[in-house]
Short mmCIF file of C-alpha atoms in Angstrom, two decimals:
data_model
loop_
_atom_site.label_atom_id
_atom_site.label_comp_id
_atom_site.label_asym_id
_atom_site.label_seq_id
_atom_site.Cartn_x
_atom_site.Cartn_y
_atom_site.Cartn_z
CA MET A 1 0.03 -0.08 0.16
CA ASN A 2 1.36 3.34 -0.83
CA THR A 3 0.09 6.81 -0.04
CA SER A 4 0.30 10.23 -1.56
CA ASP A 5 0.38 13.54 0.22
CA ASP A 6 -3.36 14.01 -0.06
CA MET A 7 -3.91 10.53 1.74
CA GLN A 8 -4.98 8.67 -1.54
CA ILE A 9 -4.37 5.05 -1.04
CA PHE A 10 -2.86 3.24 -4.14
CA LEU A 11 -3.12 -0.67 -3.93
CA THR A 12 -0.60 -2.71 -4.87
CA TYR A 13 -0.55 -6.51 -6.10
CA GLY A 14 0.64 -7.46 -2.47
CA ASP A 15 -2.52 -5.78 -1.11
CA ILE A 16 -4.57 -7.55 -3.50
CA ALA A 17 -2.84 -10.90 -2.45
CA LEU A 18 -3.36 -10.21 1.19
CA ALA A 19 -7.13 -9.62 0.66
CA SER A 20 -7.41 -12.69 -1.48
CA SER A 21 -6.03 -14.55 1.32
CA LEU A 22 -9.39 -13.85 3.24
CA ILE A 23 -10.94 -16.18 1.04
CA LEU A 24 -9.26 -19.08 3.11
CA MET A 25 -11.70 -17.87 6.12
CA VAL A 26 -14.57 -18.59 3.69
CA LEU A 27 -13.18 -21.87 2.46
CA MET A 28 -12.61 -22.91 6.10
CA VAL A 29 -16.24 -22.28 7.15
CA SER A 30 -17.55 -24.00 3.91
CA TRP A 31 -15.45 -27.09 5.15
CA ARG A 32 -16.45 -27.09 8.63
CA LEU A 33 -20.06 -26.84 7.95
CA ARG A 34 -19.87 -29.24 4.78
CA LEU A 35 -21.47 -26.54 2.66
CA HIS A 36 -19.74 -28.30 -0.41
CA LEU A 37 -19.17 -24.76 -1.98
CA THR A 38 -15.30 -25.10 -2.04
CA LYS A 39 -15.17 -25.64 -5.77
CA THR A 40 -17.65 -22.87 -6.50
CA LEU A 41 -15.83 -20.41 -4.07
CA LEU A 42 -12.34 -21.15 -5.73
CA MET A 43 -14.07 -20.74 -9.31
CA ALA A 44 -15.71 -17.43 -8.18
CA ALA A 45 -12.47 -16.17 -6.81
CA LEU A 46 -10.46 -16.99 -9.68
CA ARG A 47 -12.93 -15.60 -12.15
CA THR A 48 -13.14 -12.37 -10.14
CA VAL A 49 -9.53 -11.79 -10.41
CA VAL A 50 -9.21 -12.96 -14.24
CA GLN A 51 -12.15 -11.32 -15.50
CA LEU A 52 -11.50 -7.72 -13.79
CA SER A 53 -7.75 -7.79 -14.53
CA LEU A 54 -8.89 -8.38 -18.42
CA ILE A 55 -11.44 -5.86 -18.44
CA GLY A 56 -9.14 -3.50 -16.74
CA LEU A 57 -6.59 -3.87 -19.52
CA ILE A 58 -9.40 -3.34 -22.12
CA LEU A 59 -10.84 -0.34 -20.63
CA ALA A 60 -7.58 1.24 -20.23
CA TRP A 61 -6.83 0.61 -24.03
CA VAL A 62 -10.40 1.96 -24.71
CA PHE A 63 -10.25 5.01 -22.69
CA ALA A 64 -6.85 5.95 -24.40
CA ARG A 65 -8.34 5.68 -27.83
CA GLU A 66 -11.96 6.97 -27.22
CA GLN A 67 -13.33 5.53 -30.52
CA TRP A 68 -17.07 5.25 -30.74
CA TYR A 69 -17.27 2.04 -32.53
CA GLU A 70 -14.83 0.28 -29.96
CA VAL A 71 -17.14 1.82 -27.26
CA LEU A 72 -20.41 0.65 -29.00
CA SER A 73 -18.84 -2.74 -29.44
CA ILE A 74 -18.06 -3.18 -25.61
CA LEU A 75 -21.69 -1.87 -24.82
CA THR A 76 -23.19 -4.49 -27.23
CA ILE A 77 -21.07 -7.43 -25.75
CA MET A 78 -22.11 -6.33 -22.18
CA THR A 79 -25.71 -6.10 -23.09
CA LEU A 80 -25.42 -9.64 -24.66
CA ILE A 81 -24.00 -11.18 -21.94
CA ALA A 82 -26.43 -9.51 -19.39
CA GLY A 83 -29.27 -10.89 -21.31
CA SER A 84 -27.89 -14.51 -21.27
CA ALA A 85 -27.05 -14.27 -17.56
CA ALA A 86 -30.69 -13.26 -16.97
CA LYS A 87 -31.85 -16.23 -19.17
CA ASN A 88 -29.51 -18.77 -17.28
CA ARG A 89 -30.85 -17.69 -13.86
CA VAL A 90 -34.46 -18.83 -14.82
CA LYS A 91 -35.07 -22.24 -13.64
CA ARG A 92 -37.91 -23.26 -15.82
CA ARG A 93 -37.17 -22.25 -19.55
CA TYR A 94 -39.30 -21.82 -22.54
CA LYS A 95 -38.68 -21.19 -26.21
CA GLY A 96 -37.86 -17.66 -26.67
CA LEU A 97 -36.74 -17.06 -23.12
CA PHE A 98 -33.36 -15.46 -24.26
CA ILE A 99 -35.11 -13.23 -26.73
CA ASP A 100 -37.30 -12.06 -24.03
CA THR A 101 -34.55 -11.44 -21.32
CA LEU A 102 -32.40 -9.72 -23.79
CA LEU A 103 -35.11 -7.52 -24.90
CA ALA A 104 -36.04 -6.56 -21.44
CA VAL A 105 -32.58 -5.89 -20.46
CA SER A 106 -31.46 -4.09 -23.52
CA ILE A 107 -34.45 -1.65 -23.81
CA SER A 108 -34.53 -0.81 -19.97
CA ALA A 109 -30.91 -0.41 -19.49
CA VAL A 110 -29.87 1.24 -22.84
CA LEU A 111 -33.02 3.80 -22.53
CA VAL A 112 -32.03 4.76 -18.90
CA THR A 113 -28.38 5.08 -19.88
CA ALA A 114 -29.00 7.18 -22.82
CA ILE A 115 -31.06 9.45 -20.69
CA ALA A 116 -28.38 9.73 -17.87
CA ILE A 117 -25.42 10.25 -20.50
CA MET A 118 -27.37 12.85 -22.91
CA VAL A 119 -29.78 14.52 -20.44
CA ILE A 120 -28.56 14.14 -16.67
CA LEU A 121 -24.81 14.29 -17.36
CA ASP A 122 -24.74 15.95 -20.63
CA VAL A 123 -21.63 14.03 -21.67
CA GLN A 124 -19.89 15.19 -24.74
CA PRO A 125 -19.41 13.15 -26.81
CA TRP A 126 -21.83 10.45 -25.85
CA TYR A 127 -19.61 7.71 -26.24
CA THR A 128 -16.88 9.04 -23.69
CA PRO A 129 -16.09 5.60 -22.29
CA GLN A 130 -15.23 6.82 -18.76
CA PHE A 131 -18.89 7.61 -18.44
CA VAL A 132 -20.97 5.26 -20.69
CA ILE A 133 -19.45 1.99 -20.00
CA PRO A 134 -19.41 2.09 -16.01
CA ILE A 135 -22.95 3.55 -15.98
CA LEU A 136 -24.40 0.88 -18.32
CA GLY A 137 -22.52 -1.95 -16.43
CA LEU A 138 -24.05 -0.74 -13.24
CA ILE A 139 -27.56 -0.65 -14.61
CA LEU A 140 -27.31 -4.04 -16.64
CA GLY A 141 -26.03 -5.78 -13.28
CA ASN A 142 -29.09 -4.65 -11.34
CA SER A 143 -31.48 -4.94 -14.09
CA LEU A 144 -30.67 -8.46 -14.95
CA THR A 145 -31.07 -9.65 -11.38
CA ALA A 146 -34.60 -8.02 -11.12
CA ILE A 147 -35.56 -9.51 -14.74
CA SER A 148 -34.53 -12.91 -13.49
CA LEU A 149 -36.28 -12.79 -10.35
CA THR A 150 -39.50 -11.52 -11.96
CA SER A 151 -39.44 -14.26 -14.85
CA ASN A 152 -38.78 -16.93 -12.18
CA GLN A 153 -41.78 -15.85 -10.09
CA LEU A 154 -44.16 -15.50 -13.02
CA ILE A 155 -43.34 -18.94 -14.62
CA HIS A 156 -43.52 -20.65 -11.37
CA ALA A 157 -46.99 -18.94 -10.75
CA PHE A 158 -48.16 -19.94 -14.07
CA TYR A 159 -47.38 -23.64 -13.44
CA GLU A 160 -48.72 -23.59 -9.92
CA GLN A 161 -51.92 -21.67 -10.90
CA GLN A 162 -52.77 -23.19 -14.10
CA ALA A 163 -56.27 -24.12 -12.96
CA ARG A 164 -57.20 -20.67 -11.59
CA ILE A 165 -56.01 -19.02 -14.65
CA GLU A 166 -57.89 -21.45 -17.04
CA MET A 167 -61.03 -20.88 -14.80
CA MET A 168 -60.92 -17.09 -15.14
CA LEU A 169 -60.66 -17.50 -18.89
CA SER A 170 -63.74 -19.53 -18.86
CA LEU A 171 -65.36 -16.72 -17.00
CA SER A 172 -64.68 -14.56 -19.87
CA ALA A 173 -61.59 -12.82 -18.64
CA THR A 174 -59.09 -11.51 -20.96
CA PRO A 175 -55.60 -13.13 -21.06
CA PHE A 176 -54.07 -10.11 -19.21
CA GLU A 177 -57.01 -10.17 -16.84
CA ALA A 178 -56.61 -13.72 -15.99
CA VAL A 179 -52.95 -13.49 -15.23
CA HIS A 180 -52.93 -9.86 -13.71
CA GLU A 181 -52.30 -10.79 -10.26
CA GLN A 182 -49.50 -13.26 -11.22
CA VAL A 183 -47.82 -10.36 -13.22
CA ARG A 184 -48.21 -7.95 -10.46
CA THR A 185 -46.70 -10.11 -7.93
CA ALA A 186 -43.93 -10.99 -10.03
CA ILE A 187 -42.91 -7.43 -10.68
CA ILE A 188 -43.06 -6.62 -7.04
CA ASN A 189 -40.79 -9.80 -6.53
CA GLY A 190 -38.14 -8.54 -9.16
CA MET A 191 -38.23 -4.95 -7.57
CA THR A 192 -37.96 -5.82 -4.06
CA PRO A 193 -34.07 -5.95 -3.67
CA THR A 194 -33.86 -2.49 -5.54
CA LEU A 195 -36.37 -1.02 -3.26
CA ASN A 196 -34.81 -2.67 0.04
CA SER A 197 -31.42 -1.14 -1.09
CA MET A 198 -33.03 2.33 -1.55
CA LEU A 199 -34.84 2.20 1.89
CA VAL A 200 -31.47 1.68 3.79
CA VAL A 201 -28.93 3.32 1.68
CA GLY A 202 -26.63 5.73 3.63
CA VAL A 203 -28.22 4.54 6.84
CA VAL A 204 -27.33 0.74 6.95
CA SER A 205 -25.17 0.43 3.81
CA LEU A 206 -22.75 2.58 1.71
CA PRO A 207 -23.00 1.53 -2.03
CA GLY A 208 -19.81 0.22 -3.60
CA MET A 209 -19.86 3.09 -6.12
CA MET A 210 -19.98 5.89 -3.57
CA THR A 211 -17.30 3.98 -1.14
CA GLY A 212 -14.94 3.28 -4.14
CA GLN A 213 -14.92 7.16 -4.98
CA ILE A 214 -14.34 8.03 -1.45
CA LEU A 215 -11.67 5.68 -1.08
CA ALA A 216 -10.02 7.09 -4.34
CA GLY A 217 -10.05 10.37 -2.68
CA ALA A 218 -13.32 12.11 -4.34
CA ASP A 219 -15.16 14.79 -2.72
CA PRO A 220 -17.83 12.84 -0.35
CA THR A 221 -20.54 15.29 -1.42
CA GLN A 222 -19.93 14.61 -5.11
CA ALA A 223 -19.66 10.78 -4.36
CA ILE A 224 -23.13 10.99 -2.74
CA ARG A 225 -24.76 12.92 -5.60
CA TYR A 226 -23.43 10.52 -8.03
CA GLN A 227 -24.77 7.74 -5.92
CA ILE A 228 -28.38 9.46 -5.55
CA VAL A 229 -28.48 9.43 -9.41
CA THR A 230 -27.28 5.98 -9.83
CA MET A 231 -29.77 4.64 -7.34
CA PHE A 232 -32.56 6.49 -9.30
CA LEU A 233 -31.37 5.18 -12.59
CA ILE A 234 -31.26 1.61 -11.22
CA CYS A 235 -34.78 2.00 -9.87
CA VAL A 236 -36.00 3.17 -13.26
CA SER A 237 -34.22 0.50 -15.29
CA SER A 238 -35.18 -2.25 -12.95
CA THR A 239 -38.71 -1.27 -13.08
CA LEU A 240 -38.94 -0.82 -16.85
CA GLY A 241 -36.94 -4.33 -17.20
CA CYS A 242 -39.31 -6.32 -14.95
CA THR A 243 -42.37 -4.84 -16.62
CA ILE A 244 -41.24 -5.67 -20.16
CA SER A 245 -39.96 -9.07 -19.06
CA ALA A 246 -43.47 -9.75 -17.44
CA LEU A 247 -45.31 -8.75 -20.46
CA LEU A 248 -43.26 -10.53 -22.88
CA THR A 249 -43.37 -13.79 -20.74
CA TYR A 250 -46.84 -13.85 -20.42
CA ARG A 251 -47.76 -13.63 -23.80
CA ARG A 252 -45.77 -16.83 -24.41
CA PHE A 253 -48.18 -18.71 -22.38
CA PHE A 254 -51.19 -17.99 -24.57
CA ASN A 255 -51.71 -19.41 -28.09
CA GLU A 256 -53.03 -17.51 -31.13
CA ASN A 257 -56.68 -18.51 -29.99
CA GLN A 258 -56.05 -16.65 -26.50
CA GLN A 259 -55.96 -20.00 -24.85
CA PHE A 260 -53.61 -20.47 -21.81
CA SER A 261 -50.94 -23.23 -22.77
CA LEU A 262 -47.79 -24.31 -20.70
CA PRO A 263 -44.73 -24.76 -22.86
#
């Protein structure tokens, strides 16, 4: 660890190695309690180091060049990976699930990121990698979690409440009326982590983005302002993503004759 005159702390590879050794405590807990997580923990730790190291090299290169097509390529890859990750977290799959999760992730995240970059922050040019890449990444990470929770809850409800849905359809309810309660519950379920974070932010938890900025020597008041903005962006993108995902998913369970049908 090295420090400058303004008390900014610069991490060395030795500091990272020391921090990684703390994983041994987690491995010990897993071994003693027979959690059978040793392999998963080691893989997660290894991927964390490798993936972040690689993205650090890539971002350093992209930041130095600032070419719009390179930035756009990275944003596209990030969005595709987020859509795939959201799909992989859904336990019960159906044909077209990847398309639905990708649309929900991309529409919500790209729209909110565009508003943040072009309206709120007024970044010039819009493809400045220092801003657009971390903001989209932050929004994608939270949106894919919300979307996967929504999809899981909704699909599970469709399987468990098939008889109730078919009964409502027999009573002349429209497809959306028949599944409205399930859709509403699924969206709430997907939004719960985001809402819980907003309720305790600054009181119980200090978010990673704000903590990182403060540790890097940024003005705490500016760090807080950025965190407020990002929390609102995450809330909006999660809400849009959950809603889009739920609407796309429920349509997959009705055929062209508006009859409910499990895949």
